[in-house]
Coordinates of C-alpha atoms in Angstrom, one line a residue:
M29 CA 47.0 -10.9 -6.4
L30 CA 46.0 -8.6 -3.5
A31 CA 46.7 -4.9 -3.4
P32 CA 45.5 -2.0 -1.3
L33 CA 42.1 -0.7 -2.3
T34 CA 42.8 2.7 -3.7
A35 CA 40.6 2.7 -6.8
P36 CA 37.4 1.0 -8.1
A37 CA 37.7 -2.5 -9.5
R38 CA 38.1 -2.8 -13.2
S39 CA 38.0 -6.0 -15.3
S40 CA 38.9 -6.8 -18.8
E41 CA 39.5 -9.8 -21.0
G42 CA 41.8 -12.2 -19.1
E43 CA 41.6 -10.2 -15.9
L44 CA 39.0 -10.1 -13.1
Q45 CA 39.0 -7.6 -10.2
V46 CA 36.9 -7.5 -7.0
A47 CA 37.0 -4.6 -4.5
V48 CA 36.9 -6.2 -1.1
E49 CA 35.8 -3.2 1.0
G50 CA 35.6 -5.2 4.2
A51 CA 39.3 -5.8 4.1
G52 CA 40.4 -2.8 2.1
V53 CA 42.0 -4.8 -0.7
L54 CA 41.7 -5.1 -4.4
A55 CA 41.7 -8.8 -5.5
T56 CA 42.8 -9.6 -9.0
A57 CA 42.7 -12.9 -10.8
Y58 CA 44.3 -13.5 -14.2
Y59 CA 43.0 -16.3 -16.4
V60 CA 43.5 -17.8 -19.8
P61 CA 40.7 -17.6 -22.4
G62 CA 37.7 -19.7 -21.5
A63 CA 38.6 -19.9 -17.7
D64 CA 36.6 -16.9 -16.5
Q65 CA 34.2 -19.0 -14.5
T66 CA 37.1 -20.7 -12.7
A67 CA 38.6 -17.3 -11.9
R68 CA 35.3 -16.1 -10.5
K69 CA 35.1 -19.1 -8.2
V70 CA 38.7 -18.4 -7.0
L71 CA 37.8 -14.8 -6.1
A72 CA 34.6 -15.9 -4.5
S73 CA 36.4 -18.2 -2.1
G74 CA 38.1 -15.4 -0.3
R75 CA 37.4 -14.8 3.4
V76 CA 37.3 -11.5 5.3
T77 CA 38.7 -12.0 8.9
A78 CA 37.6 -10.3 12.0
T79 CA 40.9 -8.3 12.2
A80 CA 40.5 -6.8 8.7
K81 CA 40.2 -3.1 8.3
R82 CA 37.4 -1.8 6.1
N83 CA 38.1 0.7 3.3
A84 CA 35.6 1.8 0.8
V85 CA 36.2 3.5 -2.5
Q86 CA 33.5 5.8 -3.7
A87 CA 31.9 4.6 -6.9
P88 CA 31.7 6.9 -9.9
R89 CA 28.5 9.0 -10.1
A90 CA 26.0 7.1 -12.3
V91 CA 24.7 8.8 -15.4
Q92 CA 21.0 9.7 -14.9
V93 CA 18.7 8.0 -17.4
T94 CA 15.0 7.5 -17.7
P95 CA 14.3 3.8 -17.6
S96 CA 12.5 2.9 -20.9
I97 CA 14.0 -0.4 -22.1
I98 CA 12.3 -3.7 -21.4
A99 CA 15.0 -6.3 -21.0
T100 CA 13.3 -9.2 -22.8
K101 CA 10.1 -9.0 -24.8
N102 CA 8.5 -11.9 -26.6
I103 CA 11.4 -14.1 -27.7
Y104 CA 12.0 -17.7 -28.7
Q105 CA 15.6 -17.5 -29.8
P106 CA 19.2 -18.2 -28.6
A107 CA 21.2 -15.9 -26.4
F108 CA 24.7 -15.9 -25.0
D109 CA 26.0 -14.6 -21.6
I110 CA 29.4 -13.4 -20.7
C111 CA 30.7 -11.8 -17.5
D112 CA 32.1 -8.6 -19.0
A113 CA 29.8 -6.7 -21.5
P114 CA 31.7 -6.9 -24.8
A115 CA 33.0 -3.9 -26.7
Q116 CA 30.7 -2.2 -29.2
S117 CA 32.8 -3.6 -32.1
T118 CA 32.2 -7.1 -30.8
M119 CA 28.4 -6.5 -30.5
D120 CA 28.3 -5.2 -34.0
A121 CA 30.3 -8.1 -35.3
W122 CA 27.9 -10.6 -33.6
K123 CA 24.7 -8.8 -34.5
A124 CA 22.1 -10.8 -36.4
P125 CA 22.3 -12.4 -38.8
N126 CA 26.1 -12.7 -38.3
S127 CA 25.4 -14.9 -35.2
P128 CA 22.4 -16.9 -34.1
Y129 CA 22.0 -14.9 -30.9
R130 CA 19.3 -12.3 -30.3
A131 CA 19.9 -11.6 -26.7
I132 CA 22.8 -11.2 -24.3
G133 CA 23.1 -11.9 -20.6
I134 CA 24.8 -9.0 -18.7
Y135 CA 25.9 -8.9 -15.1
I136 CA 24.4 -5.7 -13.7
S137 CA 24.7 -6.1 -9.9
G138 CA 25.7 -8.2 -6.9
T139 CA 28.8 -8.2 -4.7
S140 CA 29.7 -11.7 -5.8
R141 CA 30.2 -10.8 -9.4
G142 CA 33.6 -11.5 -10.9
C143 CA 33.2 -8.6 -13.3
L144 CA 32.5 -5.7 -11.0
A145 CA 34.1 -2.9 -13.1
Q146 CA 32.3 -3.5 -16.4
P147 CA 33.9 -0.6 -18.3
N148 CA 31.6 -1.2 -21.3
L149 CA 28.4 -1.6 -19.4
T150 CA 26.9 2.0 -19.5
P151 CA 23.5 3.4 -20.3
Q152 CA 24.8 4.4 -23.6
W153 CA 26.0 0.9 -24.4
V154 CA 22.6 -0.6 -23.4
A155 CA 20.7 1.9 -25.5
A156 CA 23.0 1.2 -28.5
Q157 CA 22.4 -2.6 -28.2
D158 CA 18.6 -2.1 -27.8
S159 CA 18.5 0.1 -30.9
A160 CA 20.4 -2.7 -32.8
G161 CA 17.7 -5.2 -31.8
W162 CA 19.5 -7.0 -29.0
Q163 CA 17.5 -8.1 -25.9
F164 CA 18.9 -8.6 -22.4
L165 CA 19.1 -11.1 -19.6
L166 CA 19.9 -9.1 -16.5
I167 CA 21.9 -11.0 -13.9
D168 CA 22.6 -10.2 -10.2
V169 CA 25.2 -12.3 -8.4
G170 CA 24.7 -11.8 -4.7
K171 CA 24.6 -14.1 -1.7
Q172 CA 25.0 -17.8 -2.4
A173 CA 23.7 -21.0 -0.8
P174 CA 25.0 -21.5 2.7
C175 CA 26.1 -25.1 1.8
T176 CA 28.8 -23.9 -0.6
G177 CA 32.3 -22.6 -0.3
F178 CA 31.4 -19.1 -1.3
S179 CA 32.2 -16.4 1.3
N180 CA 29.0 -14.3 0.7
K181 CA 26.3 -16.7 2.0
I182 CA 22.6 -16.6 2.5
S183 CA 21.5 -16.7 6.1
T184 CA 20.4 -20.1 7.5
T185 CA 17.5 -18.3 9.2
P186 CA 14.7 -18.3 6.7
A187 CA 13.2 -15.0 7.8
T188 CA 16.6 -13.3 7.5
A189 CA 17.1 -15.0 4.1
V190 CA 13.8 -13.4 2.9
A191 CA 15.0 -10.0 4.0
E192 CA 18.4 -10.5 2.3
G193 CA 16.6 -11.4 -0.9
R194 CA 14.5 -8.3 -0.8
T195 CA 17.5 -6.1 -0.2
A196 CA 19.4 -7.7 -3.1
A197 CA 16.3 -7.1 -5.3
A198 CA 16.1 -3.5 -4.4
N199 CA 19.8 -3.0 -5.2
A200 CA 19.3 -4.9 -8.5
V201 CA 16.4 -2.6 -9.5
A202 CA 18.5 0.4 -8.8
A203 CA 21.3 -0.9 -11.0
A204 CA 18.8 -1.9 -13.7
Q205 CA 17.2 1.5 -13.7
A206 CA 20.6 3.3 -13.8
L207 CA 21.3 1.4 -17.0
G208 CA 17.9 2.3 -18.5
F209 CA 15.9 -0.9 -17.8
A210 CA 12.2 -0.2 -17.0
P211 CA 9.6 -2.2 -15.1
R212 CA 8.4 -5.3 -16.9
S213 CA 12.1 -6.3 -17.2
A214 CA 13.1 -9.6 -15.7
I215 CA 16.2 -9.7 -13.3
Y216 CA 17.7 -13.1 -12.5
S217 CA 19.4 -13.9 -9.2
D218 CA 22.4 -16.1 -9.9
I219 CA 22.5 -18.9 -7.4
E220 CA 25.4 -21.1 -8.3
H221 CA 25.4 -24.9 -8.0
Y222 CA 25.2 -26.3 -4.4
T223 CA 24.8 -29.7 -2.8
S224 CA 21.4 -29.4 -1.3
T225 CA 20.4 -30.2 2.2
A226 CA 17.0 -29.5 3.9
A227 CA 18.4 -26.4 5.7
C228 CA 20.3 -25.2 2.6
K229 CA 17.2 -25.6 0.4
A230 CA 15.1 -23.6 2.9
S231 CA 17.6 -20.8 2.8
V232 CA 17.7 -20.6 -1.0
L233 CA 14.0 -20.8 -1.4
S234 CA 13.5 -18.1 1.3
Y235 CA 16.0 -15.8 -0.4
L236 CA 14.4 -16.2 -3.8
S237 CA 11.0 -15.6 -2.2
G238 CA 12.1 -12.3 -0.9
W239 CA 13.9 -11.6 -4.2
T240 CA 10.7 -12.2 -6.2
Q241 CA 8.4 -10.4 -3.9
E242 CA 10.5 -7.2 -3.9
L243 CA 11.0 -7.2 -7.7
N244 CA 7.2 -7.8 -8.2
S245 CA 6.4 -5.0 -5.8
R246 CA 8.5 -2.6 -8.0
G247 CA 7.0 -3.8 -11.2
Y248 CA 9.8 -6.1 -12.3
V249 CA 9.8 -9.8 -13.1
G250 CA 11.6 -12.1 -10.6
G251 CA 13.9 -14.6 -12.2
A252 CA 16.3 -17.1 -10.8
Y253 CA 19.4 -18.6 -12.5
V254 CA 20.2 -22.0 -11.0
G255 CA 21.8 -25.3 -11.7
A256 CA 19.1 -27.6 -12.9
S257 CA 20.1 -30.4 -10.4
S258 CA 20.4 -28.1 -7.4
G259 CA 18.4 -24.9 -7.4
G260 CA 16.2 -26.1 -10.2
A261 CA 15.3 -29.3 -8.4
D262 CA 14.7 -27.5 -5.1
L263 CA 12.5 -24.9 -6.8
A264 CA 10.5 -27.5 -8.7
S265 CA 9.9 -29.5 -5.5
A266 CA 8.3 -26.4 -3.9
Y267 CA 6.5 -25.3 -7.0
T268 CA 3.0 -25.6 -5.5
S269 CA 4.1 -24.7 -1.9
T270 CA 2.4 -21.7 -0.3
A271 CA 5.4 -21.3 2.0
Y272 CA 7.5 -19.7 -0.7
T273 CA 7.0 -17.2 -3.5
R274 CA 8.4 -19.0 -6.6
P275 CA 10.3 -17.0 -9.2
D276 CA 8.3 -15.8 -12.2
N277 CA 11.0 -17.0 -14.7
L278 CA 13.4 -19.9 -14.4
W279 CA 16.8 -19.9 -16.0
F280 CA 18.4 -23.3 -15.5
A281 CA 21.8 -24.6 -16.4
H282 CA 21.8 -28.1 -17.8
W283 CA 24.6 -28.4 -20.3
K284 CA 24.5 -30.6 -23.3
N285 CA 20.9 -31.6 -22.5
T286 CA 18.4 -32.0 -25.4
P287 CA 15.9 -31.1 -26.3
V288 CA 16.5 -27.5 -25.3
L289 CA 14.3 -25.9 -22.6
T290 CA 13.8 -29.2 -20.9
S291 CA 15.5 -30.9 -17.9
R292 CA 14.8 -34.1 -16.1
F293 CA 15.0 -32.1 -12.9
I294 CA 12.2 -29.8 -13.8
P295 CA 8.7 -31.0 -14.8
A296 CA 7.6 -29.9 -18.2
G297 CA 4.4 -28.3 -16.7
Y298 CA 6.4 -26.0 -14.4
W299 CA 7.3 -22.5 -15.7
A300 CA 5.5 -23.5 -18.9
A301 CA 3.9 -20.2 -19.8
H302 CA 6.9 -18.9 -21.7
Q303 CA 8.9 -18.5 -18.5
R304 CA 12.0 -20.5 -19.3
V305 CA 15.7 -19.9 -20.2
H306 CA 17.9 -23.0 -20.7
Q307 CA 21.6 -22.6 -20.5
N308 CA 22.5 -25.6 -22.6
E309 CA 26.3 -25.0 -23.2
G310 CA 28.9 -23.4 -21.0
D311 CA 32.4 -22.0 -21.5
V312 CA 32.3 -22.6 -25.3
S313 CA 34.4 -20.7 -27.8
R314 CA 32.4 -19.2 -30.6
T315 CA 33.6 -17.1 -33.6
Y316 CA 31.3 -14.9 -35.7
N317 CA 32.4 -12.4 -38.3
G318 CA 36.0 -12.9 -37.3
V319 CA 35.5 -12.1 -33.6
T320 CA 35.9 -14.9 -31.0
L321 CA 34.5 -15.0 -27.5
S322 CA 34.2 -17.6 -24.7
V323 CA 30.5 -17.7 -23.8
D324 CA 27.7 -19.6 -22.2
E325 CA 24.8 -20.4 -24.6
N326 CA 21.1 -20.3 -23.9
M327 CA 17.7 -20.8 -25.4
L328 CA 14.9 -18.4 -24.5
D329 CA 11.2 -18.9 -24.4
L330 CA 9.9 -15.8 -22.8
T331 CA 7.0 -13.3 -23.0
M332 CA 6.9 -10.0 -21.3
P333 CA 4.2 -9.0 -18.8
P334 CA 1.4 -6.7 -20.0
A335 CA 1.8 -2.9 -19.7
A336 CA 0.3 -1.2 -16.7
V337 CA -2.9 0.7 -16.8
T338 CA -2.5 4.4 -17.3
G339 CA -4.2 7.6 -16.3
V340 CA -5.5 6.4 -13.0
T341 CA -7.8 8.9 -11.3
G342 CA -9.7 8.8 -8.1
T343 CA -12.7 10.8 -6.9
G344 CA -13.4 10.6 -3.2
R345 CA -16.7 10.1 -1.4
N346 CA -17.5 9.7 2.2
G347 CA -16.8 6.0 2.8
S348 CA -16.0 5.2 -0.9
A349 CA -14.2 6.3 -4.0
V350 CA -14.5 5.9 -7.7
L351 CA -11.3 4.8 -9.5
R352 CA -10.9 5.1 -13.2
W353 CA -8.0 4.1 -15.6
T354 CA -7.2 3.4 -19.2
L355 CA -6.5 -0.2 -20.0
P356 CA -3.4 -1.2 -22.1
S357 CA -4.0 -2.2 -25.7
T358 CA -3.0 -5.8 -25.2
T359 CA -5.5 -8.6 -24.4
I360 CA -6.3 -8.6 -20.7
S361 CA -7.9 -11.5 -18.8
Q362 CA -8.3 -9.9 -15.4
V363 CA -8.1 -6.6 -13.5
V364 CA -7.0 -6.6 -9.8
V365 CA -7.4 -3.7 -7.5
R366 CA -6.1 -3.7 -3.8
R367 CA -5.8 -1.0 -1.2
N368 CA -3.9 -0.1 1.9
A369 CA -4.6 2.5 4.5
G370 CA -2.0 5.2 4.3
K371 CA 0.5 6.2 1.6
V372 CA 2.2 2.8 1.0
A373 CA 0.5 0.8 -1.8
P374 CA -0.1 -3.0 -1.6
A375 CA 3.1 -4.6 -2.8
L376 CA 1.6 -7.6 -4.6
P377 CA -1.8 -8.6 -6.1
T378 CA -2.3 -10.7 -3.0
S379 CA -1.4 -7.9 -0.5
G380 CA -3.6 -5.4 1.2
T381 CA -7.3 -5.4 1.1
A382 CA -9.2 -6.6 -2.0
V383 CA -11.2 -3.9 -3.9
Y384 CA -11.9 -5.8 -7.2
A385 CA -10.7 -8.9 -9.0
G386 CA -12.5 -9.9 -12.1
P387 CA -13.1 -9.3 -15.8
S388 CA -11.5 -6.4 -17.6
I389 CA -13.0 -3.1 -16.6
S390 CA -11.9 0.5 -16.6
A391 CA -13.6 1.8 -13.4
V392 CA -14.6 0.5 -10.0
N393 CA -16.3 1.8 -6.9
A394 CA -14.2 1.2 -3.8
G395 CA -16.4 0.9 -0.8
G396 CA -15.9 0.2 2.9
L397 CA -13.5 3.1 3.4
V398 CA -13.1 4.4 7.0
S399 CA -13.9 8.1 7.4
G400 CA -10.9 10.2 8.3
T401 CA -8.4 7.8 6.7
G402 CA -6.2 8.2 3.5
Y403 CA -5.8 5.2 1.2
T404 CA -3.4 4.1 -1.6
F405 CA -4.9 1.9 -4.3
R406 CA -2.8 -0.2 -6.7
T407 CA -4.2 -1.6 -10.0
W408 CA -2.8 -4.5 -11.9
V409 CA -3.9 -6.3 -15.1
K410 CA -3.2 -9.9 -16.0
N411 CA -2.8 -11.4 -19.5
N412 CA -3.8 -14.8 -20.8
Y413 CA -0.5 -16.3 -19.7
G414 CA -1.2 -15.3 -16.1
K415 CA 1.4 -12.6 -16.0
F416 CA 0.8 -9.4 -14.1
S417 CA 1.6 -5.9 -15.2
P418 CA 3.4 -3.5 -13.0
G419 CA 1.0 -1.9 -10.5
A420 CA -0.4 1.6 -11.1
D421 CA -1.0 3.6 -7.9
K422 CA -3.4 6.2 -6.8
Y423 CA -3.3 7.9 -3.4
L424 CA -6.5 9.6 -2.1
A425 CA -5.9 11.9 0.9
G426 CA -8.1 11.4 3.9
T427 CA -9.9 14.4 5.5
S428 CA -11.2 15.3 8.9
S429 CA -14.5 17.2 9.6
S430 CA -14.9 18.7 13.1
A431 CA -18.3 19.4 14.7
A432 CA -19.2 21.9 17.5
A433 CA -22.5 23.3 18.7
S434 CA -23.1 26.7 20.2
A435 CA -24.9 25.1 23.2
A436 CA -25.3 21.6 24.5
S437 CA -29.0 22.2 25.3
I438 CA -31.6 24.8 24.3
M439 CA -35.2 25.6 25.1
Y440 CA -38.0 24.5 22.8
T441 CA -38.4 27.0 19.9
G442 CA -34.8 28.1 20.4
S443 CA -32.0 27.8 17.8
V444 CA -28.5 26.4 17.8
T445 CA -25.5 27.2 15.6
L446 CA -23.5 24.2 14.3
K447 CA -19.9 24.6 13.1
S448 CA -17.3 22.6 11.3
Q449 CA -13.9 22.8 9.7
V450 CA -12.6 20.5 6.9
K451 CA -8.9 19.7 6.6
R452 CA -6.6 17.2 4.7
L453 CA -5.1 14.8 7.1
D454 CA -1.8 14.3 5.4
T455 CA -0.8 18.0 5.1
G456 CA -3.2 19.7 7.6
A457 CA -4.3 22.1 4.8
V458 CA -7.8 23.4 5.1
L459 CA -10.2 22.7 2.2
S460 CA -11.8 26.0 1.1
G461 CA -14.6 26.4 -1.4
V462 CA -16.0 22.9 -1.0
P463 CA -19.6 22.0 -0.1
V464 CA -20.2 20.5 3.4
T465 CA -23.6 19.2 4.4
L466 CA -25.1 19.3 7.9
Y467 CA -27.2 16.2 8.7
A468 CA -29.7 16.0 11.6
K469 CA -31.4 13.1 13.2
A470 CA -34.0 13.2 16.1
I471 CA -32.7 11.3 19.0
N472 CA -35.2 8.5 18.6
A473 CA -35.1 8.4 14.8
S474 CA -33.2 6.1 12.5
K475 CA -32.7 8.2 9.4
W476 CA -30.4 11.2 8.9
T477 CA -31.8 14.2 7.0
A478 CA -29.8 16.9 5.3
V479 CA -30.7 20.3 6.8
A480 CA -28.1 22.6 5.2
T481 CA -25.2 22.6 2.7
V482 CA -22.6 25.3 3.1
T483 CA -19.5 26.2 1.1
S484 CA -16.4 26.3 3.2
S485 CA -14.6 29.6 3.7
T486 CA -10.9 30.3 3.1
T487 CA -10.2 28.8 6.5
G488 CA -12.2 25.6 5.7
A489 CA -15.0 26.6 8.1
V490 CA -18.7 26.3 7.8
A491 CA -21.6 27.2 10.0
A492 CA -25.4 26.7 10.0
V493 CA -28.3 27.6 12.3
H494 CA -31.0 25.1 13.1
K495 CA -34.1 25.1 15.2
P496 CA -34.7 21.6 16.5
S497 CA -38.1 20.6 17.9
V498 CA -36.7 17.6 19.8
T499 CA -33.4 16.5 21.2
T500 CA -31.3 16.1 18.0
R501 CA -28.0 14.6 16.9
Y502 CA -26.0 16.5 14.3
M503 CA -23.2 15.5 11.9
W504 CA -21.3 17.4 9.2
T505 CA -20.3 15.4 6.1
Y506 CA -17.8 16.4 3.4
N507 CA -18.3 14.3 0.3
G508 CA -14.8 14.5 -1.2
K509 CA -13.5 15.4 -4.6
T510 CA -10.7 14.4 -7.1
D511 CA -7.8 13.0 -5.1
V512 CA -9.5 13.7 -1.8
L513 CA -11.8 11.4 0.2
G514 CA -14.8 12.6 2.1
S515 CA -15.3 12.4 5.9
A516 CA -18.0 12.5 8.5
S517 CA -17.6 14.5 11.7
P518 CA -18.1 13.2 15.2
I519 CA -21.8 13.4 16.2
V520 CA -22.8 16.2 18.6
T521 CA -26.1 16.1 20.5
V522 CA -28.2 19.1 21.3
A523 CA -30.8 18.5 24.0
V524 CA -34.1 20.3 23.7
H525 CA -36.0 21.3 26.9
P526 CA -39.7 22.0 26.7
A527 CA -40.6 25.5 27.7
M528 CA -42.3 25.5 31.0
S529 CA -44.1 28.7 32.4
S530 CA -45.1 29.1 36.0
Y531 CA -47.4 31.3 38.0
L532 CA -48.3 31.5 41.7
S533 CA -51.4 33.4 42.6
P534 CA -51.6 34.9 45.1
A535 CA -48.0 34.9 46.3
A536 CA -49.1 35.8 49.9
I537 CA -52.0 34.3 51.8
K538 CA -53.5 34.1 55.3
L539 CA -53.3 30.9 57.2
G540 CA -56.2 28.7 56.1
A541 CA -56.4 30.3 52.6
S542 CA -55.2 28.7 49.3
S543 CA -52.9 29.7 46.4
V544 CA -52.7 28.2 42.9
F545 CA -49.4 27.2 41.2
Y546 CA -50.1 26.7 37.5
G547 CA -48.5 27.0 34.1
Y548 CA -48.0 25.4 30.7
L549 CA -45.6 23.0 29.1
N550 CA -44.7 23.6 25.5
P551 CA -44.9 21.3 23.6
A552 CA -47.9 20.1 25.5
H553 CA -47.1 16.4 26.2
A554 CA -50.8 15.9 27.2
G555 CA -51.4 13.1 29.8
T556 CA -47.8 13.0 31.1
K557 CA -47.1 13.8 34.7
T558 CA -45.7 16.9 36.4
Y559 CA -44.5 16.9 40.0
L560 CA -44.9 19.6 42.6
Q561 CA -41.9 19.9 44.9
R562 CA -41.3 22.0 48.0
K563 CA -37.9 23.0 49.2
S564 CA -36.9 21.7 52.6
G565 CA -33.5 23.0 53.7
T566 CA -31.2 22.2 50.7
K567 CA -33.4 19.4 49.3
W568 CA -36.5 19.3 47.2
V569 CA -39.3 17.1 48.6
A570 CA -42.1 15.7 46.4
V571 CA -45.6 17.0 47.4
T572 CA -47.9 15.7 44.8
N573 CA -48.2 15.1 41.0
A574 CA -50.8 15.8 38.3
K575 CA -51.2 15.1 34.6
L576 CA -51.0 17.7 31.9
S577 CA -54.2 18.7 30.1
A578 CA -54.7 18.7 26.4
N579 CA -53.1 22.1 26.0
G580 CA -50.2 21.2 28.4
K581 CA -51.6 23.0 31.4
Y582 CA -50.8 21.9 35.0
T583 CA -52.6 23.3 38.1
Y584 CA -51.8 22.7 41.8
A585 CA -53.8 24.1 44.8
I586 CA -51.5 24.9 47.7
K587 CA -52.9 25.3 51.3
P588 CA -50.1 25.3 53.9
T589 CA -51.0 24.4 57.5
A590 CA -48.6 26.7 59.2
R591 CA -47.4 30.2 58.9
G592 CA -44.1 30.8 57.2
T593 CA -42.4 31.1 53.8
Y594 CA -42.6 28.2 51.3
T595 CA -40.7 27.6 48.1
Y596 CA -42.2 25.5 45.3
R597 CA -41.4 24.4 41.8
V598 CA -42.9 22.0 39.2
V599 CA -40.8 19.4 37.5
W600 CA -41.4 17.5 34.2
L601 CA -39.3 14.4 33.6
A602 CA -37.6 13.6 30.3
D603 CA -39.2 11.4 27.7
A604 CA -37.8 9.9 24.4
D605 CA -37.8 13.2 22.6
H606 CA -37.0 15.9 25.2
Q607 CA -34.8 16.5 28.1
G608 CA -36.5 17.0 31.5
T609 CA -37.2 20.5 32.7
Q610 CA -38.5 22.5 35.7
T611 CA -40.0 25.8 36.5
V612 CA -38.3 28.6 38.3
A613 CA -38.9 28.5 42.0
K614 CA -41.8 30.4 43.4
V615 CA -42.1 31.7 47.0
L616 CA -45.4 31.6 48.9
T617 CA -45.7 33.6 52.1
V618 CA -48.3 32.5 54.7
S619 CA -49.2 34.9 57.5

């Protein structure tokens, strides 16, 4: 029956409703006991035409809960699943030891569910069953194989199918958390039976790859519910393929197959580390403690992933960081740490850049960090079954350190003031009260030397005065602190000119007489050449050259051959340590 969509869908025993927002209708199917699967298939066969008018009904506000329940823990016992979560009285009647079941499959999300309303499925209902000892199989019924008659199909473009799987997983996590299910819970994507083709198989495997990747990135376990002969066979055929991310847990439907937890379509060595759920009976009527339900029956062989590390701290350095954490109390076979630049953590233990992967430790030094960059680190632990915990993240903010000099060049024996300011890159906030070190390196040296450490002011500023003896490179370095990485400033170079005195005596002579141009270079640079130049128009012309004495003295005798005014200077060229320099010009008058 189709009716205008004016209220949310609500289902109950014998009645299934689906809100078809794309067409603005409420679809209702009525069924006799035991025919709920058939009713769901009828509803799923509907089509929304291009001329349909969309109408959405706002869903009721979800009750806010803190996710704390792990859906399935370590369990090797039977379970049942049913589309609508049963009433509390039914759950009480079927509670162990009244029935053999220790877990229940519940449909928490997905637009292809036949039981969208789920009036009993609330956080309070989940918490009550958890307290009573029940465990849960969480089911999402979303897009289906493109080679089926379902209307909501997976894309036949593999890349799009991956994205669809990721989107479905994100929605499923939101639904799970709204009910109180925490990370380490498995959520199963329900892919109904299909007749496989190569293209259809690629779509399904791509969708489940995206599904699993997204769930894992959020700390949840990626599961798939499939028909053993269709999805089960296809997943098994790609078990070792690197083209797909296989689900962590496999829930396969192979009815009336014994022994339980086996199927001829799925090799025994696949999903063998307590990763299997076998739906071995379907649409069967069972009565316990006077209450009858039509259910599907399952056998579970599952273990939960280890808990995440806690108390992650990070202390920044310049180019590195020290990360520390507390390991969970369970047996751990490996610790994995990865990093990304920026605020987005690596999604998976194979994503990002490797920091550490090895035996169980509680601290690691993360090197190779680029100055002026923030990083997010994620740490996982793996147990003896090869199952990874949820990741625990730590963001360390990057910083910037500026550098400026009061002068680009100074005379020998002079001083220069070096300044810097330290800021966080993510917020732009200055870092006050932190030590910042000034390093210096002679231009021809290979080693940096610390020359001053200054505590930053309330504006994040530091300054230091230094007297270099040679041309020198300078760099400010902030070493970082808790939650903040260090940084090195750009390098600034301050050129040092030797001091060069000059004297002309006498400054006026008669034609035929001589004058002496002399002076000293400090530092002496004995044995290097100086050059006497005379100005001709706007140009300086070389006259002669002479070597400096042991004390850096130069002397030139000048004897012009004609009367007039002559302008002279002495030039010393640069060497490896100092920039070149020259004297002030001196004027000689010849009469």
